PDB file of C-alpha atoms in Angstrom:
ATOM      1  CA  MET A  28      12.385   5.545 -15.228  1.00  0.00           C
ATOM      2  CA  THR A  29      14.559   6.620 -12.221  1.00  0.00           C
ATOM      3  CA  VAL A  30      12.485   7.492  -9.194  1.00  0.00           C
ATOM      4  CA  PRO A  31      13.923  10.274  -7.157  1.00  0.00           C
ATOM      5  CA  PHE A  32      15.547   9.201  -3.955  1.00  0.00           C
ATOM      6  CA  PHE A  33      14.642   5.440  -4.591  1.00  0.00           C
ATOM      7  CA  PRO A  34      16.682   3.873  -7.397  1.00  0.00           C
ATOM      8  CA  GLY A  35      15.272   0.673  -8.711  1.00  0.00           C
ATOM      9  CA  PHE A  36      11.747   1.529  -7.434  1.00  0.00           C
ATOM     10  CA  GLU A  37       8.614   2.268  -9.333  1.00  0.00           C
ATOM     11  CA  ALA A  38       6.407   5.331  -8.502  1.00  0.00           C
ATOM     12  CA  PHE A  39       2.666   4.822  -8.378  1.00  0.00           C
ATOM     13  CA  ARG A  40      -0.525   6.804  -7.758  1.00  0.00           C
ATOM     14  CA  CYS A  41      -3.304   4.872  -6.138  1.00  0.00           C
ATOM     15  CA  GLU A  42      -7.021   6.035  -6.100  1.00  0.00           C
ATOM     16  CA  THR A  43      -8.439   4.889  -2.836  1.00  0.00           C
ATOM     17  CA  ALA A  44     -11.972   5.211  -1.594  1.00  0.00           C
ATOM     18  CA  GLY A  45     -11.047   8.617   0.131  1.00  0.00           C
ATOM     19  CA  VAL A  46      -8.120  10.177  -1.627  1.00  0.00           C
ATOM     20  CA  THR A  47      -5.345   9.709  -4.206  1.00  0.00           C
ATOM     21  CA  ILE A  48      -2.242   8.290  -2.481  1.00  0.00           C
ATOM     22  CA  ASN A  49       1.330   8.848  -3.837  1.00  0.00           C
ATOM     23  CA  GLY A  50       4.011   6.254  -3.272  1.00  0.00           C
ATOM     24  CA  VAL A  51       6.841   4.055  -4.498  1.00  0.00           C
ATOM     25  CA  ILE A  52       7.317   0.230  -4.587  1.00  0.00           C
ATOM     26  CA  GLY A  53      10.370  -1.989  -5.071  1.00  0.00           C
ATOM     27  CA  GLY A  54      12.153  -4.980  -3.867  1.00  0.00           C
ATOM     28  CA  SER A  55      10.947  -8.598  -3.489  1.00  0.00           C
ATOM     29  CA  GLY A  56       9.561 -10.806  -0.778  1.00  0.00           C
ATOM     30  CA  PRO A  57       6.821 -10.378   1.885  1.00  0.00           C
ATOM     31  CA  PRO A  58       5.037  -7.026   1.699  1.00  0.00           C
ATOM     32  CA  LEU A  59       6.113  -4.118   3.998  1.00  0.00           C
ATOM     33  CA  LEU A  60       4.505  -0.809   4.197  1.00  0.00           C
ATOM     34  CA  LEU A  61       6.621   2.163   5.555  1.00  0.00           C
ATOM     35  CA  LEU A  62       4.720   5.270   6.856  1.00  0.00           C
ATOM     36  CA  HIS A  63       6.384   8.619   7.425  1.00  0.00           C
ATOM     37  CA  GLY A  64       5.778  11.311  10.004  1.00  0.00           C
ATOM     38  CA  TRP A  65       5.601  14.984  10.377  1.00  0.00           C
ATOM     39  CA  PRO A  66       6.772  17.148   8.655  1.00  0.00           C
ATOM     40  CA  GLN A  67       8.117  14.714   6.190  1.00  0.00           C
ATOM     41  CA  THR A  68       7.049  12.527   3.163  1.00  0.00           C
ATOM     42  CA  HIS A  69       7.828   8.975   1.913  1.00  0.00           C
ATOM     43  CA  VAL A  70      11.364  10.360   1.220  1.00  0.00           C
ATOM     44  CA  VAL A  71      12.276   9.733   4.807  1.00  0.00           C
ATOM     45  CA  TRP A  72      12.858   6.183   3.816  1.00  0.00           C
ATOM     46  CA  HIS A  73      15.253   6.835   1.137  1.00  0.00           C
ATOM     47  CA  ARG A  74      18.199   5.412   3.178  1.00  0.00           C
ATOM     48  CA  VAL A  75      16.248   2.543   4.752  1.00  0.00           C
ATOM     49  CA  ALA A  76      14.191   1.233   1.818  1.00  0.00           C
ATOM     50  CA  PRO A  77      17.274  -0.019  -0.380  1.00  0.00           C
ATOM     51  CA  LEU A  78      18.458  -2.017   2.746  1.00  0.00           C
ATOM     52  CA  LEU A  79      15.000  -3.688   3.098  1.00  0.00           C
ATOM     53  CA  ALA A  80      14.288  -4.203  -0.547  1.00  0.00           C
ATOM     54  CA  PRO A  81      16.436  -7.426  -0.976  1.00  0.00           C
ATOM     55  CA  HIS A  82      14.242  -9.009   1.783  1.00  0.00           C
ATOM     56  CA  PHE A  83      10.732  -7.388   1.328  1.00  0.00           C
ATOM     57  CA  THR A  84       8.524  -5.854  -1.245  1.00  0.00           C
ATOM     58  CA  VAL A  85       8.687  -2.390   0.038  1.00  0.00           C
ATOM     59  CA  VAL A  86       5.963   0.154  -0.217  1.00  0.00           C
ATOM     60  CA  ALA A  87       6.549   3.690   0.951  1.00  0.00           C
ATOM     61  CA  THR A  88       3.680   6.281   0.632  1.00  0.00           C
ATOM     62  CA  ASP A  89       2.773   9.874   1.400  1.00  0.00           C
ATOM     63  CA  LEU A  90      -0.029   9.925   3.949  1.00  0.00           C
ATOM     64  CA  ARG A  91      -3.187  11.689   2.914  1.00  0.00           C
ATOM     65  CA  GLY A  92      -2.549  15.479   3.208  1.00  0.00           C
ATOM     66  CA  TYR A  93       1.118  15.048   2.982  1.00  0.00           C
ATOM     67  CA  GLY A  94       3.653  15.110   0.068  1.00  0.00           C
ATOM     68  CA  ASP A  95       2.003  14.467  -3.182  1.00  0.00           C
ATOM     69  CA  SER A  96      -0.856  12.650  -1.927  1.00  0.00           C
ATOM     70  CA  GLY A  97      -4.462  14.129  -2.141  1.00  0.00           C
ATOM     71  CA  LYS A  98      -5.570  16.909   0.218  1.00  0.00           C
ATOM     72  CA  PRO A  99      -9.080  15.807   1.478  1.00  0.00           C
ATOM     73  CA  ALA A 100     -11.684  18.074   3.145  1.00  0.00           C
ATOM     74  CA  ASP A 101     -11.379  18.536   6.887  1.00  0.00           C
ATOM     75  CA  GLY A 102     -14.627  16.670   7.390  1.00  0.00           C
ATOM     76  CA  GLN A 103     -16.816  16.744  10.474  1.00  0.00           C
ATOM     77  CA  GLY A 104     -14.813  17.161  13.751  1.00  0.00           C
ATOM     78  CA  HIS A 105     -11.469  16.828  11.593  1.00  0.00           C
ATOM     79  CA  GLU A 106     -12.589  13.408  10.599  1.00  0.00           C
ATOM     80  CA  GLY A 107     -10.934  13.955   7.165  1.00  0.00           C
ATOM     81  CA  HIS A 108      -7.454  13.799   8.734  1.00  0.00           C
ATOM     82  CA  SER A 109      -8.182  11.136  11.427  1.00  0.00           C
ATOM     83  CA  LYS A 110      -5.826   8.306  11.787  1.00  0.00           C
ATOM     84  CA  ARG A 111      -8.733   5.972  10.928  1.00  0.00           C
ATOM     85  CA  ALA A 112      -9.100   7.610   7.583  1.00  0.00           C
ATOM     86  CA  MET A 113      -5.360   7.575   7.028  1.00  0.00           C
ATOM     87  CA  ALA A 114      -5.117   3.930   7.956  1.00  0.00           C
ATOM     88  CA  ARG A 115      -8.153   3.094   5.709  1.00  0.00           C
ATOM     89  CA  ASP A 116      -6.272   4.716   2.761  1.00  0.00           C
ATOM     90  CA  GLN A 117      -3.178   2.684   3.233  1.00  0.00           C
ATOM     91  CA  VAL A 118      -5.095  -0.533   3.462  1.00  0.00           C
ATOM     92  CA  GLY A 119      -6.771   0.426   0.223  1.00  0.00           C
ATOM     93  CA  VAL A 120      -3.247   0.946  -1.342  1.00  0.00           C
ATOM     94  CA  MET A 121      -1.992  -2.313  -0.234  1.00  0.00           C
ATOM     95  CA  THR A 122      -5.037  -4.165  -1.450  1.00  0.00           C
ATOM     96  CA  SER A 123      -4.788  -2.565  -4.877  1.00  0.00           C
ATOM     97  CA  LEU A 124      -1.174  -3.640  -5.056  1.00  0.00           C
ATOM     98  CA  GLY A 125      -2.377  -7.326  -4.321  1.00  0.00           C
ATOM     99  CA  PHE A 126      -1.503  -7.491  -0.638  1.00  0.00           C
ATOM    100  CA  ASP A 127      -4.223  -8.534   1.823  1.00  0.00           C
ATOM    101  CA  ARG A 128      -1.888  -9.017   4.831  1.00  0.00           C
ATOM    102  CA  PHE A 129       1.343  -7.055   5.397  1.00  0.00           C
ATOM    103  CA  ALA A 130       3.724  -5.756   7.986  1.00  0.00           C
ATOM    104  CA  VAL A 131       3.728  -1.921   8.934  1.00  0.00           C
ATOM    105  CA  VAL A 132       6.619   0.225  10.032  1.00  0.00           C
ATOM    106  CA  GLY A 133       5.577   3.745  11.114  1.00  0.00           C
ATOM    107  CA  HIS A 134       7.784   6.665  12.246  1.00  0.00           C
ATOM    108  CA  ASP A 135       6.251   9.502  14.276  1.00  0.00           C
ATOM    109  CA  ARG A 136       2.702  10.177  12.852  1.00  0.00           C
ATOM    110  CA  GLY A 137       3.087   7.161  10.648  1.00  0.00           C
ATOM    111  CA  GLY A 138       3.421   5.101  13.738  1.00  0.00           C
ATOM    112  CA  ARG A 139       0.109   6.484  14.928  1.00  0.00           C
ATOM    113  CA  VAL A 140      -1.483   5.493  11.662  1.00  0.00           C
ATOM    114  CA  GLY A 141      -0.032   2.004  12.015  1.00  0.00           C
ATOM    115  CA  HIS A 142      -1.316   1.722  15.657  1.00  0.00           C
ATOM    116  CA  ARG A 143      -4.839   2.627  14.413  1.00  0.00           C
ATOM    117  CA  MET A 144      -4.631   0.402  11.383  1.00  0.00           C
ATOM    118  CA  ALA A 145      -3.693  -2.576  13.623  1.00  0.00           C
ATOM    119  CA  LEU A 146      -6.699  -1.863  15.792  1.00  0.00           C
ATOM    120  CA  ASP A 147      -9.122  -1.370  12.976  1.00  0.00           C
ATOM    121  CA  HIS A 148      -7.745  -4.100  10.599  1.00  0.00           C
ATOM    122  CA  PRO A 149      -6.413  -6.745  12.878  1.00  0.00           C
ATOM    123  CA  ASP A 150      -6.522  -9.386  10.031  1.00  0.00           C
ATOM    124  CA  VAL A 151      -4.510  -7.204   7.797  1.00  0.00           C
ATOM    125  CA  VAL A 152      -1.532  -6.130   9.810  1.00  0.00           C
ATOM    126  CA  SER A 153       0.764  -9.024  10.454  1.00  0.00           C
ATOM    127  CA  LYS A 154       3.440  -7.098  12.476  1.00  0.00           C
ATOM    128  CA  LEU A 155       3.814  -3.465  13.571  1.00  0.00           C
ATOM    129  CA  ALA A 156       6.974  -1.509  14.337  1.00  0.00           C
ATOM    130  CA  VAL A 157       6.492   1.952  15.753  1.00  0.00           C
ATOM    131  CA  LEU A 158       9.451   4.443  15.788  1.00  0.00           C
ATOM    132  CA  ASP A 159       9.980   6.963  18.469  1.00  0.00           C
ATOM    133  CA  ILE A 160       6.371   7.357  19.804  1.00  0.00           C
ATOM    134  CA  VAL A 161       4.109   6.438  22.600  1.00  0.00           C
ATOM    135  CA  PRO A 162       0.445   6.085  21.916  1.00  0.00           C
ATOM    136  CA  THR A 163      -1.424   9.492  21.360  1.00  0.00           C
ATOM    137  CA  ARG A 164      -3.727   8.889  24.289  1.00  0.00           C
ATOM    138  CA  ARG A 165      -0.867   8.462  26.597  1.00  0.00           C
ATOM    139  CA  VAL A 166       0.643  11.788  25.514  1.00  0.00           C
ATOM    140  CA  TYR A 167      -2.474  13.851  26.110  1.00  0.00           C
ATOM    141  CA  ALA A 168      -3.318  11.999  29.405  1.00  0.00           C
ATOM    142  CA  GLU A 169       0.220  12.961  30.926  1.00  0.00           C
ATOM    143  CA  ILE A 170       0.978  16.474  30.024  1.00  0.00           C
ATOM    144  CA  SER A 171       3.866  17.928  31.891  1.00  0.00           C
ATOM    145  CA  LYS A 172       6.066  21.123  31.599  1.00  0.00           C
ATOM    146  CA  GLU A 173       8.919  18.926  30.110  1.00  0.00           C
ATOM    147  CA  LEU A 174       6.527  17.488  27.448  1.00  0.00           C
ATOM    148  CA  ALA A 175       4.918  20.884  26.589  1.00  0.00           C
ATOM    149  CA  SER A 176       8.409  22.383  26.253  1.00  0.00           C
ATOM    150  CA  VAL A 177       9.755  19.673  23.803  1.00  0.00           C
ATOM    151  CA  TYR A 178       6.422  19.059  21.899  1.00  0.00           C
ATOM    152  CA  PHE A 179       5.062  22.551  21.913  1.00  0.00           C
ATOM    153  CA  HIS A 180       4.039  22.059  18.329  1.00  0.00           C
ATOM    154  CA  TRP A 181       1.384  19.437  19.453  1.00  0.00           C
ATOM    155  CA  PHE A 182      -0.443  22.489  21.132  1.00  0.00           C
ATOM    156  CA  PHE A 183       0.463  25.060  18.578  1.00  0.00           C
ATOM    157  CA  LEU A 184      -0.774  23.191  15.510  1.00  0.00           C
ATOM    158  CA  ILE A 185      -4.066  22.308  16.997  1.00  0.00           C
ATOM    159  CA  GLN A 186      -4.985  26.050  17.314  1.00  0.00           C
ATOM    160  CA  PRO A 187      -7.922  26.990  14.965  1.00  0.00           C
ATOM    161  CA  ALA A 188      -7.094  27.704  11.295  1.00  0.00           C
ATOM    162  CA  PRO A 189      -5.585  29.764   9.961  1.00  0.00           C
ATOM    163  CA  LEU A 190      -3.442  30.854  12.923  1.00  0.00           C
ATOM    164  CA  PRO A 191      -0.608  28.299  12.751  1.00  0.00           C
ATOM    165  CA  GLU A 192      -0.862  27.980   8.941  1.00  0.00           C
ATOM    166  CA  THR A 193      -0.459  31.801   8.718  1.00  0.00           C
ATOM    167  CA  LEU A 194       2.386  31.981  11.196  1.00  0.00           C
ATOM    168  CA  LEU A 195       4.460  29.241   9.591  1.00  0.00           C
ATOM    169  CA  ALA A 196       3.747  29.963   5.936  1.00  0.00           C
ATOM    170  CA  GLY A 197       6.190  32.859   5.728  1.00  0.00           C
ATOM    171  CA  ASN A 198       8.778  31.256   7.932  1.00  0.00           C
ATOM    172  CA  ALA A 199       8.845  27.702   6.580  1.00  0.00           C
ATOM    173  CA  GLU A 200      12.540  27.270   5.989  1.00  0.00           C
ATOM    174  CA  PHE A 201      13.682  28.970   9.105  1.00  0.00           C
ATOM    175  CA  PHE A 202      11.279  26.877  11.177  1.00  0.00           C
ATOM    176  CA  LEU A 203      12.181  23.539   9.574  1.00  0.00           C
ATOM    177  CA  ARG A 204      16.032  24.161   9.540  1.00  0.00           C
ATOM    178  CA  ASN A 205      16.344  25.783  12.985  1.00  0.00           C
ATOM    179  CA  TRP A 206      13.730  23.984  14.961  1.00  0.00           C
ATOM    180  CA  ALA A 207      12.346  20.688  13.472  1.00  0.00           C
ATOM    181  CA  PHE A 208      15.537  19.497  11.877  1.00  0.00           C
ATOM    182  CA  ARG A 209      17.976  21.526  13.994  1.00  0.00           C
ATOM    183  CA  GLY A 210      21.407  20.166  13.802  1.00  0.00           C
ATOM    184  CA  HIS A 211      20.457  17.343  11.453  1.00  0.00           C
ATOM    185  CA  VAL A 212      20.907  19.155   7.996  1.00  0.00           C
ATOM    186  CA  PRO A 213      22.894  17.930   6.182  1.00  0.00           C
ATOM    187  CA  SER A 214      24.431  15.312   8.490  1.00  0.00           C
ATOM    188  CA  ALA A 215      21.434  13.138   8.675  1.00  0.00           C
ATOM    189  CA  VAL A 216      18.731  14.974   6.627  1.00  0.00           C
ATOM    190  CA  THR A 217      20.348  15.672   3.367  1.00  0.00           C
ATOM    191  CA  GLU A 218      20.019  19.000   1.582  1.00  0.00           C
ATOM    192  CA  ALA A 219      18.185  17.171  -1.213  1.00  0.00           C
ATOM    193  CA  ALA A 220      15.710  15.595   1.290  1.00  0.00           C
ATOM    194  CA  PHE A 221      15.281  18.863   3.236  1.00  0.00           C
ATOM    195  CA  ALA A 222      14.393  20.632  -0.178  1.00  0.00           C
ATOM    196  CA  GLU A 223      11.664  18.050  -0.756  1.00  0.00           C
ATOM    197  CA  TYR A 224      10.283  18.530   2.735  1.00  0.00           C
ATOM    198  CA  LEU A 225      10.353  22.261   2.325  1.00  0.00           C
ATOM    199  CA  ARG A 226       8.661  22.079  -1.095  1.00  0.00           C
ATOM    200  CA  CYS A 227       5.785  20.333   0.415  1.00  0.00           C
ATOM    201  CA  PHE A 228       5.659  22.371   3.674  1.00  0.00           C
ATOM    202  CA  THR A 229       5.452  25.516   1.613  1.00  0.00           C
ATOM    203  CA  ASP A 230       2.205  24.261  -0.187  1.00  0.00           C
ATOM    204  CA  PRO A 231      -0.651  25.975   1.630  1.00  0.00           C
ATOM    205  CA  ALA A 232      -2.858  22.916   1.158  1.00  0.00           C
ATOM    206  CA  THR A 233      -0.248  20.653   2.688  1.00  0.00           C
ATOM    207  CA  LEU A 234       0.527  22.935   5.559  1.00  0.00           C
ATOM    208  CA  HIS A 235      -3.303  23.130   6.393  1.00  0.00           C
ATOM    209  CA  ALA A 236      -3.585  19.187   6.177  1.00  0.00           C
ATOM    210  CA  MET A 237      -0.511  18.821   8.438  1.00  0.00           C
ATOM    211  CA  CYS A 238      -2.220  21.049  11.101  1.00  0.00           C
ATOM    212  CA  GLU A 239      -5.473  19.128  10.574  1.00  0.00           C
ATOM    213  CA  ASP A 240      -3.480  15.938  11.380  1.00  0.00           C
ATOM    214  CA  TYR A 241      -2.697  17.355  14.840  1.00  0.00           C
ATOM    215  CA  ARG A 242      -6.166  18.729  15.282  1.00  0.00           C
ATOM    216  CA  ALA A 243      -7.596  15.295  14.585  1.00  0.00           C
ATOM    217  CA  ALA A 244      -5.051  13.845  17.064  1.00  0.00           C
ATOM    218  CA  ALA A 245      -6.533  16.126  19.835  1.00  0.00           C
ATOM    219  CA  THR A 246     -10.119  15.420  19.032  1.00  0.00           C
ATOM    220  CA  ILE A 247     -11.580  12.550  17.010  1.00  0.00           C
ATOM    221  CA  ASP A 248      -8.496  10.307  17.410  1.00  0.00           C
ATOM    222  CA  LEU A 249      -8.881  10.427  21.104  1.00  0.00           C
ATOM    223  CA  GLU A 250     -12.477   9.403  20.675  1.00  0.00           C
ATOM    224  CA  HIS A 251     -11.533   6.492  18.729  1.00  0.00           C
ATOM    225  CA  ASP A 252      -8.914   5.586  21.155  1.00  0.00           C
ATOM    226  CA  ALA A 253     -11.250   5.931  24.161  1.00  0.00           C
ATOM    227  CA  ALA A 254     -13.605   3.651  22.320  1.00  0.00           C
ATOM    228  CA  ASP A 255     -10.920   1.019  22.032  1.00  0.00           C
ATOM    229  CA  HIS A 256      -9.427   1.446  25.441  1.00  0.00           C
ATOM    230  CA  GLY A 257      -8.609  -2.033  26.716  1.00  0.00           C
ATOM    231  CA  VAL A 258      -8.420  -3.633  23.243  1.00  0.00           C
ATOM    232  CA  GLY A 259      -5.078  -5.156  22.802  1.00  0.00           C
ATOM    233  CA  LEU A 260      -3.238  -5.328  19.525  1.00  0.00           C
ATOM    234  CA  ARG A 261      -3.210  -8.887  18.292  1.00  0.00           C
ATOM    235  CA  CYS A 262       0.002  -8.685  16.170  1.00  0.00           C
ATOM    236  CA  PRO A 263       3.576  -8.542  17.441  1.00  0.00           C
ATOM    237  CA  VAL A 264       4.914  -5.068  17.970  1.00  0.00           C
ATOM    238  CA  LEU A 265       8.427  -3.667  17.898  1.00  0.00           C
ATOM    239  CA  ALA A 266       9.027  -0.301  19.661  1.00  0.00           C
ATOM    240  CA  LEU A 267      12.235   1.548  18.851  1.00  0.00           C
ATOM    241  CA  TRP A 268      13.060   4.962  19.912  1.00  0.00           C
ATOM    242  CA  GLY A 269      16.050   7.400  20.173  1.00  0.00           C
ATOM    243  CA  ALA A 270      18.219   7.257  23.199  1.00  0.00           C
ATOM    244  CA  GLN A 271      18.936  10.844  22.852  1.00  0.00           C
ATOM    245  CA  GLY A 272      15.384  11.960  22.276  1.00  0.00           C
ATOM    246  CA  ALA A 273      12.374  13.158  24.202  1.00  0.00           C
ATOM    247  CA  MET A 274      10.700   9.656  24.416  1.00  0.00           C
ATOM    248  CA  GLU A 275      13.658   8.182  26.316  1.00  0.00           C
ATOM    249  CA  ALA A 276      13.555  11.150  28.775  1.00  0.00           C
ATOM    250  CA  LEU A 277       9.814  11.411  29.274  1.00  0.00           C
ATOM    251  CA  TYR A 278       8.514   7.740  29.122  1.00  0.00           C
ATOM    252  CA  ASP A 279       9.206   4.089  29.887  1.00  0.00           C
ATOM    253  CA  VAL A 280       8.475   3.460  26.234  1.00  0.00           C
ATOM    254  CA  LEU A 281       8.610  -0.325  26.268  1.00  0.00           C
ATOM    255  CA  ASP A 282       6.342  -0.619  29.307  1.00  0.00           C
ATOM    256  CA  THR A 283       3.912   1.895  27.648  1.00  0.00           C
ATOM    257  CA  TRP A 284       3.563  -0.306  24.561  1.00  0.00           C
ATOM    258  CA  LYS A 285       3.226  -3.487  26.702  1.00  0.00           C
ATOM    259  CA  GLU A 286       0.110  -1.958  27.851  1.00  0.00           C
ATOM    260  CA  CYS A 287      -1.260  -2.151  24.315  1.00  0.00           C
ATOM    261  CA  ALA A 288      -0.255  -5.642  23.272  1.00  0.00           C
ATOM    262  CA  SER A 289       0.861  -8.918  24.675  1.00  0.00           C
ATOM    263  CA  ASP A 290       3.759  -9.485  22.224  1.00  0.00           C
ATOM    264  CA  VAL A 291       5.969  -6.478  22.509  1.00  0.00           C
ATOM    265  CA  ARG A 292       9.779  -6.070  22.236  1.00  0.00           C
ATOM    266  CA  GLY A 293      12.008  -3.050  21.532  1.00  0.00           C
ATOM    267  CA  LYS A 294      14.788  -0.875  22.730  1.00  0.00           C
ATOM    268  CA  PRO A 295      16.459   2.416  22.390  1.00  0.00           C
ATOM    269  CA  LEU A 296      18.910   3.224  19.346  1.00  0.00           C
ATOM    270  CA  PRO A 297      21.801   5.564  19.720  1.00  0.00           C
ATOM    271  CA  GLY A 298      20.211   8.458  17.929  1.00  0.00           C
ATOM    272  CA  GLY A 299      17.455  11.107  18.266  1.00  0.00           C
ATOM    273  CA  HIS A 300      14.018  11.430  16.818  1.00  0.00           C
ATOM    274  CA  TRP A 301      14.912  11.101  13.038  1.00  0.00           C
ATOM    275  CA  LEU A 302      15.833   7.473  13.242  1.00  0.00           C
ATOM    276  CA  PRO A 303      15.251   6.550   9.512  1.00  0.00           C
ATOM    277  CA  GLU A 304      17.830   9.136   8.452  1.00  0.00           C
ATOM    278  CA  GLU A 305      20.188   9.174  11.401  1.00  0.00           C
ATOM    279  CA  LEU A 306      20.675   5.395  11.788  1.00  0.00           C
ATOM    280  CA  PRO A 307      19.503   3.764   8.668  1.00  0.00           C
ATOM    281  CA  GLY A 308      21.705   0.802   8.988  1.00  0.00           C
ATOM    282  CA  GLU A 309      20.952   0.103  12.606  1.00  0.00           C
ATOM    283  CA  LEU A 310      17.292   0.578  12.022  1.00  0.00           C
ATOM    284  CA  ALA A 311      17.080  -1.696   8.941  1.00  0.00           C
ATOM    285  CA  ALA A 312      18.959  -4.451  10.862  1.00  0.00           C
ATOM    286  CA  GLU A 313      16.333  -4.201  13.827  1.00  0.00           C
ATOM    287  CA  LEU A 314      13.523  -4.308  11.272  1.00  0.00           C
ATOM    288  CA  ARG A 315      14.799  -7.312   9.347  1.00  0.00           C
ATOM    289  CA  ALA A 316      15.359  -9.267  12.625  1.00  0.00           C
ATOM    290  CA  PHE A 317      11.780  -8.453  13.786  1.00  0.00           C
ATOM    291  CA  LEU A 318      10.069  -8.929  10.495  1.00  0.00           C
ATOM    292  CA  ALA A 319      11.886 -12.206   9.299  1.00  0.00           C
TER     293      ALA A 319
END
């Protein structure tokens, strides 16, 4: 059966200890887990996954709360959408597929899940690539006018429910097309991929879960990060970011990640935030070299 966006891959549903996770798997070779960001789904990898499949067994999933994965309860203090819970889900998925140790590539929110996974499960994550992010703790510790202007949604989405959910629900397509993906549809984000992101964004349960993801980032995730402050990542880390994006303008991205691990490499790529869809070939080449 043909899997939408991923020819030659197989779709799966995995029941983890916390929630059902939706995903696709394809290719052959060492296992590689691809994690998407906000406001997307595993479809963000539809241009990159086929380039990696000849070299790796590629698994791309929807994070809990996103796409067609389950929508968990909020939990105490937003724990239901913490990066710790999200990471635990994905370890469960990979274990169920027969992979006890694997590499992780995370874009945006997926990179934050990968970061937490490498801290909580150091014997599981062999290598970690983070795309266009710096650690969450660093973002909240150094808030500036420039950051708040570009990343205003970090402060909007954490407002108590149902304020952001209500304001976004009736304006989803306008918001996504004219702000989140402004200038990238259909050049990088195809109309078909955009339609998939919009389908999920307009589901009230998904929209709430995505807000909870950000609420968790501003609360329980920071508690977990504070508890692990000074604990270095044991796996090699690759940091890639967009030379035309906010990370390049606001941070020394590579030095920031060198504070988190002893084995860190990386560089900017000639694009913006949406690297998997803007620069699939260049991104896949960098990942192959790092993961080989």
